[in-house]
Every structure is written in structure tokens, then in C-alpha cells.
mmCIF file of C-alpha atoms in Angstrom:
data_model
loop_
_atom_site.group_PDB
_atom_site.id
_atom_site.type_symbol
_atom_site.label_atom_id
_atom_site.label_comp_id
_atom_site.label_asym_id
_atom_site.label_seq_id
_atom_site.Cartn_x
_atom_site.Cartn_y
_atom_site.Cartn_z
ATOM 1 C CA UNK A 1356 132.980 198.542 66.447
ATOM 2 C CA UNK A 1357 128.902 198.043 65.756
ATOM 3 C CA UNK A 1358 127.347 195.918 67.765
ATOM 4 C CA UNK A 1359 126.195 192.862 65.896
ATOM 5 C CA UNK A 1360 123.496 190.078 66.802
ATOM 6 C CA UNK A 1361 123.805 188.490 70.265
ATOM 7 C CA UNK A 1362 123.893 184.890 71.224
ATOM 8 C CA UNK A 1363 124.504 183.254 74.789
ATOM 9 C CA UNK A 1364 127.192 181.331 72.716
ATOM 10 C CA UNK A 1365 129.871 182.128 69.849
ATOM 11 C CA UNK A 1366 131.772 178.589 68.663
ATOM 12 C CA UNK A 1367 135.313 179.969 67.127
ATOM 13 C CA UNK A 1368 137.299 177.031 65.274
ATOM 14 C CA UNK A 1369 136.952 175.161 62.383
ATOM 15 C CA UNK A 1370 135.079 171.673 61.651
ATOM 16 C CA UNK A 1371 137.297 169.205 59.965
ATOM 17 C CA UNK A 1372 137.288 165.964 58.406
ATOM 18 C CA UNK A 1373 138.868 163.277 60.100
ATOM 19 C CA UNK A 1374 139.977 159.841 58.807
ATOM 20 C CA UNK A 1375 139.242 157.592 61.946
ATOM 21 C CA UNK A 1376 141.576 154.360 61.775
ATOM 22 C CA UNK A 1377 140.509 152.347 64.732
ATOM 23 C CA UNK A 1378 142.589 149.127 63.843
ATOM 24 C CA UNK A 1379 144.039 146.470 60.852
ATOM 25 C CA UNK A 1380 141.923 147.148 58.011
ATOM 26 C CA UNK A 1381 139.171 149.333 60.446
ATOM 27 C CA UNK A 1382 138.830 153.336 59.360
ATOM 28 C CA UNK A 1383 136.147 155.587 59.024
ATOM 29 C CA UNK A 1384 135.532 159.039 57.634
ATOM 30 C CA UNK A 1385 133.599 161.114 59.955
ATOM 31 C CA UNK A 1386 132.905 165.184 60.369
ATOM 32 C CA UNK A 1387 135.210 166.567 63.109
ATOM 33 C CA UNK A 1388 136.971 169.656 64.457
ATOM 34 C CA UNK A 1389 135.871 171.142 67.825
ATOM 35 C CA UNK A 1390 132.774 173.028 65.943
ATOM 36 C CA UNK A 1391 131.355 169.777 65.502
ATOM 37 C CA UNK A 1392 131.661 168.318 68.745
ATOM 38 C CA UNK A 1393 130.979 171.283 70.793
ATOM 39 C CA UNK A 1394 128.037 171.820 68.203
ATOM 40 C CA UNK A 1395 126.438 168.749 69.705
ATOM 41 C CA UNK A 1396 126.587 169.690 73.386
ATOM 42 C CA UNK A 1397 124.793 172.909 72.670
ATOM 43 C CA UNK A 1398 122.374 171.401 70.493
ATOM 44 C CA UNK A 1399 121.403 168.976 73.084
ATOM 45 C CA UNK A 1400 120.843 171.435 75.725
ATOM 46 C CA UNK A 1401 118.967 173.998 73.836
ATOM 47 C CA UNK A 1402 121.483 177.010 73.711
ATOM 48 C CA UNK A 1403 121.036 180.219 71.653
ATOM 49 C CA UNK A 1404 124.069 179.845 69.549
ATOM 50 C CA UNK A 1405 126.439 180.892 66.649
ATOM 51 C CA UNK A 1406 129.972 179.474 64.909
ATOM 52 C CA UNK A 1407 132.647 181.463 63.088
ATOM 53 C CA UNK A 1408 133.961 178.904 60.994
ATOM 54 C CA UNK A 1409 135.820 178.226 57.820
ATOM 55 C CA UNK A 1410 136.139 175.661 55.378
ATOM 56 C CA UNK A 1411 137.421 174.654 51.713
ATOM 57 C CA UNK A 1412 135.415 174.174 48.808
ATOM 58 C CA UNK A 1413 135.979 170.067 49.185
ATOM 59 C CA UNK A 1414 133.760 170.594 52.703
ATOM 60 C CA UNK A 1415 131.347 167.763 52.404
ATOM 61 C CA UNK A 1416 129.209 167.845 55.839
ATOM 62 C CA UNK A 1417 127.549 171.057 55.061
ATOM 63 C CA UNK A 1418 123.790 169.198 55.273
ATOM 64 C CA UNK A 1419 125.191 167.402 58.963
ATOM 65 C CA UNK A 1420 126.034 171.030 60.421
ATOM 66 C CA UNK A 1421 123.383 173.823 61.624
ATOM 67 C CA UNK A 1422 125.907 176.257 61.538
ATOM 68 C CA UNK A 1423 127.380 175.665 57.913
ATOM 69 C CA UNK A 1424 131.089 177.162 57.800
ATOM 70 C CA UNK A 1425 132.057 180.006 55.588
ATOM 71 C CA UNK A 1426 133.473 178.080 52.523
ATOM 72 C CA UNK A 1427 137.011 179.581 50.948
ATOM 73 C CA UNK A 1428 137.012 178.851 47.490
ATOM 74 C CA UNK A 1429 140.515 177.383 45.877
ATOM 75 C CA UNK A 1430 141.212 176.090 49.675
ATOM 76 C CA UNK A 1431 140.768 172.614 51.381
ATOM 77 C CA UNK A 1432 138.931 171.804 54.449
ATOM 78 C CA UNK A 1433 141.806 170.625 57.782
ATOM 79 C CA UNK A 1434 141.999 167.285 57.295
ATOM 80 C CA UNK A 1435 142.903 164.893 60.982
ATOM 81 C CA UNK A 1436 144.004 161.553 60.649
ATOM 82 C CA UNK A 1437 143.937 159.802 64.057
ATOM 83 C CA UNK A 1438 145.257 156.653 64.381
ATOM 84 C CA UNK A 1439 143.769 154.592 67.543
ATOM 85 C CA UNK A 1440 144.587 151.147 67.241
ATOM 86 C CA UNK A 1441 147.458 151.033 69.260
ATOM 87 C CA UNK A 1442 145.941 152.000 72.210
ATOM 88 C CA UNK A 1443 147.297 156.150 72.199
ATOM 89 C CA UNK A 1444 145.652 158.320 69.868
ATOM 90 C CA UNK A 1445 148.297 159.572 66.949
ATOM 91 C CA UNK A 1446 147.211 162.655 65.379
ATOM 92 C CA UNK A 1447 148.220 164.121 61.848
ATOM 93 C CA UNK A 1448 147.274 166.524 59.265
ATOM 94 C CA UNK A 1449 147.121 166.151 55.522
ATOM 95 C CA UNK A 1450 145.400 169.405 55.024
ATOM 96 C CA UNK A 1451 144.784 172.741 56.511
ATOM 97 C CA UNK A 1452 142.487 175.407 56.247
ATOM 98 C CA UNK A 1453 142.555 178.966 56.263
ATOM 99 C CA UNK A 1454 142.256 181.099 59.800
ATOM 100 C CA UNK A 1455 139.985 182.774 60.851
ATOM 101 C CA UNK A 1456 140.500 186.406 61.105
ATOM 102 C CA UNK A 1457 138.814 189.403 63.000
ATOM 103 C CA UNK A 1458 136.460 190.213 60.748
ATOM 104 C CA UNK A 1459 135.066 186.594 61.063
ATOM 105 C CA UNK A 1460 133.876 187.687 64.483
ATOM 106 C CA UNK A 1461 130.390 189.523 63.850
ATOM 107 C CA UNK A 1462 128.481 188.729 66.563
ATOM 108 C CA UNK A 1463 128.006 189.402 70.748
ATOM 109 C CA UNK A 1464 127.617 186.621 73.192
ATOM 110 C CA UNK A 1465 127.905 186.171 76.573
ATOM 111 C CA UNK A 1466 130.232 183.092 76.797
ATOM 112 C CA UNK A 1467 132.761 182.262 73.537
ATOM 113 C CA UNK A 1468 134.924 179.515 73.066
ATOM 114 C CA UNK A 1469 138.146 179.902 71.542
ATOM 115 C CA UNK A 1470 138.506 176.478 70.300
ATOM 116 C CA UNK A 1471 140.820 176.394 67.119
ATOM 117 C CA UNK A 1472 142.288 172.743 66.150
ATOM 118 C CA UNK A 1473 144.885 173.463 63.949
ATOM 119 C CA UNK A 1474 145.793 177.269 64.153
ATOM 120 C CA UNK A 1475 143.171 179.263 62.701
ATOM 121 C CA UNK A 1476 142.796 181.340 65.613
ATOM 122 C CA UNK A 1477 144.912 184.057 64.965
ATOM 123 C CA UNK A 1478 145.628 186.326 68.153
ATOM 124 C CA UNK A 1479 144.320 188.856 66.758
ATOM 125 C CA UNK A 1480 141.456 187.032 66.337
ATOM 126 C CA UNK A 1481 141.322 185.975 69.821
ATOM 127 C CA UNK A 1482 141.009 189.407 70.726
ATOM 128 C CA UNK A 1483 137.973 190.114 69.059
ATOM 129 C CA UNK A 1484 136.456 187.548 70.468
ATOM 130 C CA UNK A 1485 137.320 188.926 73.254
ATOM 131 C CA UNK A 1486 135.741 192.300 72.537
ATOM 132 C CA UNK A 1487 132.400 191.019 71.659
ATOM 133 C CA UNK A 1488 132.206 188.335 74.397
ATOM 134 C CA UNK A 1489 131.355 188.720 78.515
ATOM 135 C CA UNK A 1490 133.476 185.532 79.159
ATOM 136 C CA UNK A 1491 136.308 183.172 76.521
ATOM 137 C CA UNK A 1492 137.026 180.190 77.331
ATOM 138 C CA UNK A 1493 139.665 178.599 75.301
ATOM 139 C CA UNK A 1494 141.222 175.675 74.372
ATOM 140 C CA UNK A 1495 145.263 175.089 74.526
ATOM 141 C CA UNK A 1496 145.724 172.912 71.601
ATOM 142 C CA UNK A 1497 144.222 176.061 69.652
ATOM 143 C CA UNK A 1498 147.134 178.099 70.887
ATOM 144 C CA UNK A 1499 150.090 175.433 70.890
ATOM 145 C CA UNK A 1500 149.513 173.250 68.227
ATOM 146 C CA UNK A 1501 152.323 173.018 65.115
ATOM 147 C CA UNK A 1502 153.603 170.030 62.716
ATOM 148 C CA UNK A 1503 156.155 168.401 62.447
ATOM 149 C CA UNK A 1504 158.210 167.439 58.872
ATOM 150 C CA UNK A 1505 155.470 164.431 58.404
ATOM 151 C CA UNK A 1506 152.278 166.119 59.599
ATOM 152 C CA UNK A 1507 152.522 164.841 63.150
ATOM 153 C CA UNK A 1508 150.651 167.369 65.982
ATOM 154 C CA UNK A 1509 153.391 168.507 68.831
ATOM 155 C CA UNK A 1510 153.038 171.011 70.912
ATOM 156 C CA UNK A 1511 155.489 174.360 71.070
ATOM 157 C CA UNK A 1512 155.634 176.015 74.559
ATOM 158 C CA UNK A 1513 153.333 178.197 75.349
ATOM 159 C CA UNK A 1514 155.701 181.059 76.553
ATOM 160 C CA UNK A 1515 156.795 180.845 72.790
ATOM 161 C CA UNK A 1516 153.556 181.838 71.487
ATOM 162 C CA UNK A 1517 152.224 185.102 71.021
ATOM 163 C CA UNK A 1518 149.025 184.076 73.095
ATOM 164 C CA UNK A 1519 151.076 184.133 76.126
ATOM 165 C CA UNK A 1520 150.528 187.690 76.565
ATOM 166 C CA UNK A 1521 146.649 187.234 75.814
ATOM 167 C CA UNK A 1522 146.118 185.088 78.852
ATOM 168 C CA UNK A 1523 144.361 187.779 80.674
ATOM 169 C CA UNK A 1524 141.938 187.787 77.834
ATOM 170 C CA UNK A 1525 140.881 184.356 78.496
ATOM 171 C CA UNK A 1526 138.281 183.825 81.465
ATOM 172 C CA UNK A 1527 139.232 179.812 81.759
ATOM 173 C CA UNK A 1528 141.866 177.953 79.560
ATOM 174 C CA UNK A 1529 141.538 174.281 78.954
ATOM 175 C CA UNK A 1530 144.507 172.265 78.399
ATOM 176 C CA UNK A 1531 145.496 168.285 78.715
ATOM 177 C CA UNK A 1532 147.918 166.855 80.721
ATOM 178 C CA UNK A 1533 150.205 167.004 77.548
ATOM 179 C CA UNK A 1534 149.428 170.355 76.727
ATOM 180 C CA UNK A 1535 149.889 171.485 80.455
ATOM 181 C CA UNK A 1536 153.297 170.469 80.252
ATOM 182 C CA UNK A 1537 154.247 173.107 77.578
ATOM 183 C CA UNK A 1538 153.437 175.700 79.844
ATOM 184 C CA UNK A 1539 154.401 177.382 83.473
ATOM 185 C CA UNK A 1540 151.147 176.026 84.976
ATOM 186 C CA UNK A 1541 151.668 178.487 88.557
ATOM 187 C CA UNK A 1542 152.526 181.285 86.524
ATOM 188 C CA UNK A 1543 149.369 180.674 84.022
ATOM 189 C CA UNK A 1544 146.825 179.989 86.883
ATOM 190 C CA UNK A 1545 147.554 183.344 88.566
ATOM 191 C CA UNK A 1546 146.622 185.338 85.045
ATOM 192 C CA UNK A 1547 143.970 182.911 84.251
ATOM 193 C CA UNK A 1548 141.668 180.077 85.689
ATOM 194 C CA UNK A 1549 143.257 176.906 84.094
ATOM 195 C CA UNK A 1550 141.606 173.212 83.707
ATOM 196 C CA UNK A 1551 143.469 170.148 83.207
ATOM 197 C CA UNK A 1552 141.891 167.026 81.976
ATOM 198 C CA UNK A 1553 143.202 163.830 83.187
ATOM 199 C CA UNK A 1554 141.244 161.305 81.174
ATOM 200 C CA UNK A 1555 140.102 158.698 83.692
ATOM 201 C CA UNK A 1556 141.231 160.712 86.881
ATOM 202 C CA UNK A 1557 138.631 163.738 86.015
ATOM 203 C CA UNK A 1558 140.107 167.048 85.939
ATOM 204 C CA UNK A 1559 141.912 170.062 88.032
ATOM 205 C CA UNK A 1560 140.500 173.409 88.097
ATOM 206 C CA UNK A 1561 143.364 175.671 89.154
ATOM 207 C CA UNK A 1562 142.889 179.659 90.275
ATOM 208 C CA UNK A 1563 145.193 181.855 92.328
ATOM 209 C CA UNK A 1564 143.777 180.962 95.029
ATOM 210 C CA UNK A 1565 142.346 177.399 95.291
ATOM 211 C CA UNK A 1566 142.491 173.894 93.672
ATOM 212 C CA UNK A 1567 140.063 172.169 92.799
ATOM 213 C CA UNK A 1568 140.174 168.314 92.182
ATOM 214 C CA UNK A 1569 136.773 166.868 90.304
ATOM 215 C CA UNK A 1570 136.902 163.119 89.610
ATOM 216 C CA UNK A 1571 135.437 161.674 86.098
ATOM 217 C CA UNK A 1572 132.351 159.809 84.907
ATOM 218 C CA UNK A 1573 133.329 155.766 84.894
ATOM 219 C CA UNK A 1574 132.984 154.806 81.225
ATOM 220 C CA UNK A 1575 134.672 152.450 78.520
ATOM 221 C CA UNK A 1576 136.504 154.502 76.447
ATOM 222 C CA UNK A 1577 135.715 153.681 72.854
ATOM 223 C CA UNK A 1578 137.054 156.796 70.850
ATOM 224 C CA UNK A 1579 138.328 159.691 73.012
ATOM 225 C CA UNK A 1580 138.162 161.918 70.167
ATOM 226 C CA UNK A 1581 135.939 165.268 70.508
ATOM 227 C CA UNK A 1582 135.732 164.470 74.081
ATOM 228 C CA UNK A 1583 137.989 167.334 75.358
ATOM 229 C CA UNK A 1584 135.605 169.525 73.071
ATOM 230 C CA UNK A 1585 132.514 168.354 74.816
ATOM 231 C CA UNK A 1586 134.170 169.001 78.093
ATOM 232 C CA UNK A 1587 135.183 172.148 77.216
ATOM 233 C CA UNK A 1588 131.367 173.027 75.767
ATOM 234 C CA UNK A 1589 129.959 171.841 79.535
ATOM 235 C CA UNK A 1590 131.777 173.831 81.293
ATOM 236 C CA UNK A 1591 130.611 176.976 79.215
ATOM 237 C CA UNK A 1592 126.893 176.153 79.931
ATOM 238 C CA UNK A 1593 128.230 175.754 83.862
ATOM 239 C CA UNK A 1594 129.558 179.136 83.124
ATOM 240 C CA UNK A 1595 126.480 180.714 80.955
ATOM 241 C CA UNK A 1596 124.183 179.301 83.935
ATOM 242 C CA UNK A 1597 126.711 181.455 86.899
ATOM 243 C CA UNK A 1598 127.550 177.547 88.481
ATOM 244 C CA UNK A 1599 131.001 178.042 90.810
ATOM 245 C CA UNK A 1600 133.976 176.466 89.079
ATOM 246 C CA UNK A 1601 133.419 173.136 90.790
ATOM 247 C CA UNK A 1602 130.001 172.279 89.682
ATOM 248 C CA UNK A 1603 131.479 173.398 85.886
ATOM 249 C CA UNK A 1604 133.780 171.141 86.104
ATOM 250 C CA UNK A 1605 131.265 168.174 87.016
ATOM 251 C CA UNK A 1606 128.821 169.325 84.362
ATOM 252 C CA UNK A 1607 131.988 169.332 81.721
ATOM 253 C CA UNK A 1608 133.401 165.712 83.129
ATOM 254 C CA UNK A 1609 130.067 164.399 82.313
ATOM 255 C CA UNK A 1610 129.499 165.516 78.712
ATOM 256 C CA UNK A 1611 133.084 164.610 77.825
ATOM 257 C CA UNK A 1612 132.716 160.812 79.399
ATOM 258 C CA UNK A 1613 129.509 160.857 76.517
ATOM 259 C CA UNK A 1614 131.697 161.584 74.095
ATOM 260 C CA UNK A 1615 133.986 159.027 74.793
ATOM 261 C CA UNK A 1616 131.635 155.429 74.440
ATOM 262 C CA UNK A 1617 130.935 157.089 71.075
ATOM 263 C CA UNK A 1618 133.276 157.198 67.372
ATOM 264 C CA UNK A 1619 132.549 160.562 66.049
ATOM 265 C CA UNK A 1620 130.504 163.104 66.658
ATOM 266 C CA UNK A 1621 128.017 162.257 69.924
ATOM 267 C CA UNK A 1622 124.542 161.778 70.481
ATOM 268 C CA UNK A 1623 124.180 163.090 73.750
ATOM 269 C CA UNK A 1624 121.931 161.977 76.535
ATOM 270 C CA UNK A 1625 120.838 164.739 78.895
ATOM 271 C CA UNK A 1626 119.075 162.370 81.737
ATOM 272 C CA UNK A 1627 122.519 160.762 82.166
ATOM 273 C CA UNK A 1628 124.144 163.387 83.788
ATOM 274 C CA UNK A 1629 123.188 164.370 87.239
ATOM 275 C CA UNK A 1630 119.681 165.794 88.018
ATOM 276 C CA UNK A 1631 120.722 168.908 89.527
ATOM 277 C CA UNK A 1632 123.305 169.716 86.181
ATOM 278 C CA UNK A 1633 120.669 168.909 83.244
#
């Protein structure tokens, strides 16, 4: 394999559109996907950067992205729509784009995050990131997410997924509460180092050999999309800058509590986190 360009960053997953609907008669269109929010962290910060992305030829935030996708022609852009009103986010999809395949991969970086939304990270293609990156860290929706007959997102166990035997591949997997229940969580910490957000209660960081507890940022949740993206983009930079696991996960909790007080995609504000993690 040539070696390509290198970056302290490579973004893998797609952006999106998403159809907000925040209550009776209250929606919004907005750019999504984990590109976009992650995107923002990294722009705020500063960080040497690249995205392997792909969209359809209906893609209409190409002017609101630095990193413009690689647009498919005859194909549509993955469409979200995430219902909040009720007070628990409902996610489904009304369109879905192509994956993104190993030869999407063309450049080196240090840290890359495998951070598909709606299955266009193919396993092969997480092992090429893999290949041309020091450290992945990934996201589990990217690696459990299906539909069901009306478009609804579930989650298929992870042991049923061809990713389970790529775990070793992956330096620190991200997953939700939900998503942490499709898996073996002892069995995946001693392959991997695993993260579980819990929302208001911060989040776990789990390795063979320790836990870690980290408690969140107090905020008012406004729109919890994109927030498990930003998290997932801080504790990359805790990574890229050689932080231990614990001060990762503090650096993480506070971008994603951001992204939280905010519908869409954040504007991020680098003198509210802690002095010693800007």
C-alpha cells in the first residue's frame, strides 16, 4: 500500500441530513451525520484533519462543510428523522447512502475515528483504517445499527456482526448505554478499551484492568443529537495529545455537554471547558 498524505486526524462516516421534529407543528432541516458534528470539535480546536465521506447527488450542505463528501451520482444522501418531542429521541431513516469502501481510505493519520451512522463502514473498510492509522477509535452505532420494516434504528448484537472479530483493531470503542447492552461488555473490555456514555451520569471507561467512572458537565439538555459524536471527537484530541484515559474522558464529557444546549450542529466554546483541557 503507498503511503498517502498524513493528518493527526482521519473522520470515516458519512454527513447526513436530518429532519429535526422537536414538537406539534416544530421541525427543522439541519446538516447531520457524525462528520458534521465531529467536524466541529476539530475545527474549534485547530486540528490537522481529513474526512472520507460519501454522499448523493441531492447533498445540499456542500458550502456548510470544509471537508465536502465524495458525491455518488444516481444515489441519495442518508436521510435521519429524529423525533424529540416526546421527551426520548426516535430515530428513522428514509434514505441511505452508499458505504464507504477501502479505497475511500487514502490518507495516514495518527488518530481515526470510525464513526459510520448508518452502515457505511464496511469491515473491510474498518481495516484500512486501521492500516493507515496509529490509533481507531470507533463508534458502536457504526457497527450495530440495522432497520426495522418502517425505518426505525435497533440495534443487532454485536457478537452477530462481523466487527466482532475486528475488536482488536479498535484502540477505544464508544458505545451508549443502549448500545452496550447488545454486547458482552467483560468480554469486549478485555480485547478493547470500551466507553459508555450515560447521558447525565457522565461516562465509564472500561480496560482489563481498571474502571474508570468520570461524571458529566451539568447542562439543560436541549437536543442531544451529535452529542455522542462530539464526545467521541474529545476524546480523540485527549488521545492525539497522549492524556491517560481519565482526563479523555473529561475532555470528551465536556464537548458532548456543548453539543447538547445546542439543535444541530454546535458552535463550540473552547474557554468553557476546563483550563488545563483547552
Amino acid at each position: 500500500m503507498s503511503p498517502g498524505p498524513s493528518h493527526d486526524v482521519l473522520v470515516v462516516g458519512n454527513y447526513c441530513h436530518d429532519l429535526l421534529k422537536l414538537g406539534p407543528g416544530r421541525e427543522t432541516h439541519a446538516l447531520g451525520g457524525s462528520a458534521a458534528y465531529i467536524s466541529a470539535v476539530l475545527d474549534a480546536v485547530g486540528v490537522d484533519y481529513a474526512v472520507a465521506a460519501v454522499a448523493g447527488e441531492d447533498f445540499r450542505y456542500a458550502d456548510r462543510v470544509r471537508h465536502p463528501p465524495r458525491i455518488l451520482p444516481g444515489t441519495r444522501t442518508t436521510q435521519f428523522i429524529a423525533e424529540l418531542g416526546s421527551g426520548e429521541r426516535v430515530l428513522r431513516v428514509s434514505a441511505r447512502a452508499e458505504p464507504l469502501r477501502p479505497e475511500d481510505i487514502t490518507v495516514d493519520a495518527r488518530v481515526a475515528l470510525a464513526c459510520g451512522v448508518m452502515g457505511e463502514l464496511l469491515p473491510e473498510t474498518l481495516v484500512r483504517v486501521s492500516e493507515r492509522a496509529r490509533h481507531v477509535v470507533a463508534d458502536a452505532q457504526g457497527l450495530l445499527r440495522t432497520l426495522d420494516g418502517e425505518g426505525r434504528v435497533l440495534n443487532v448484537p454485536l457478537a452477530q456482526t462481523p466487527y466482532a472479530a475486528l475488536l482488536e483493531r479498535i484502540h477505544v470503542l464508544k458505545a451508549s448505554e443502549d448500545e452496550a447492552r447488545a454486547m458482552d461488555v467483560e468480554q469486549v473490555r478485555r480485547r478493547t478499551c470500551l466507553v459508555i456514555t450515560r447521558g447525565a451520569q457522565g461516562c465509564t471507561v472500561l480496560t482489563a484492568d481498571e474502571r474508570i467512572d468520570v461524571p458529566a458537565v451539568p447542562v439543560e439538555e436541549v437536543d442531544p443529537t451529535g452529542a455522542g459524536d462530539c464526545f467521541l471527537a474529545g476524546f480523540a484530541l485527549g488521545l492525539l495529545r497522549g492524556l491517560p484515559l481519565a482526563r479523555c474522558a473529561e475532555l470528551a464529557n465536556g464537548f458532548g455537554a456543548q453539543a447538547v444546549t445546542q439543535v444541530g450542529v454546535p458552535m463550540l466554546d473552547l474557554s468553557a471547558l476546563p483550563a488545563a483541557l483547552r
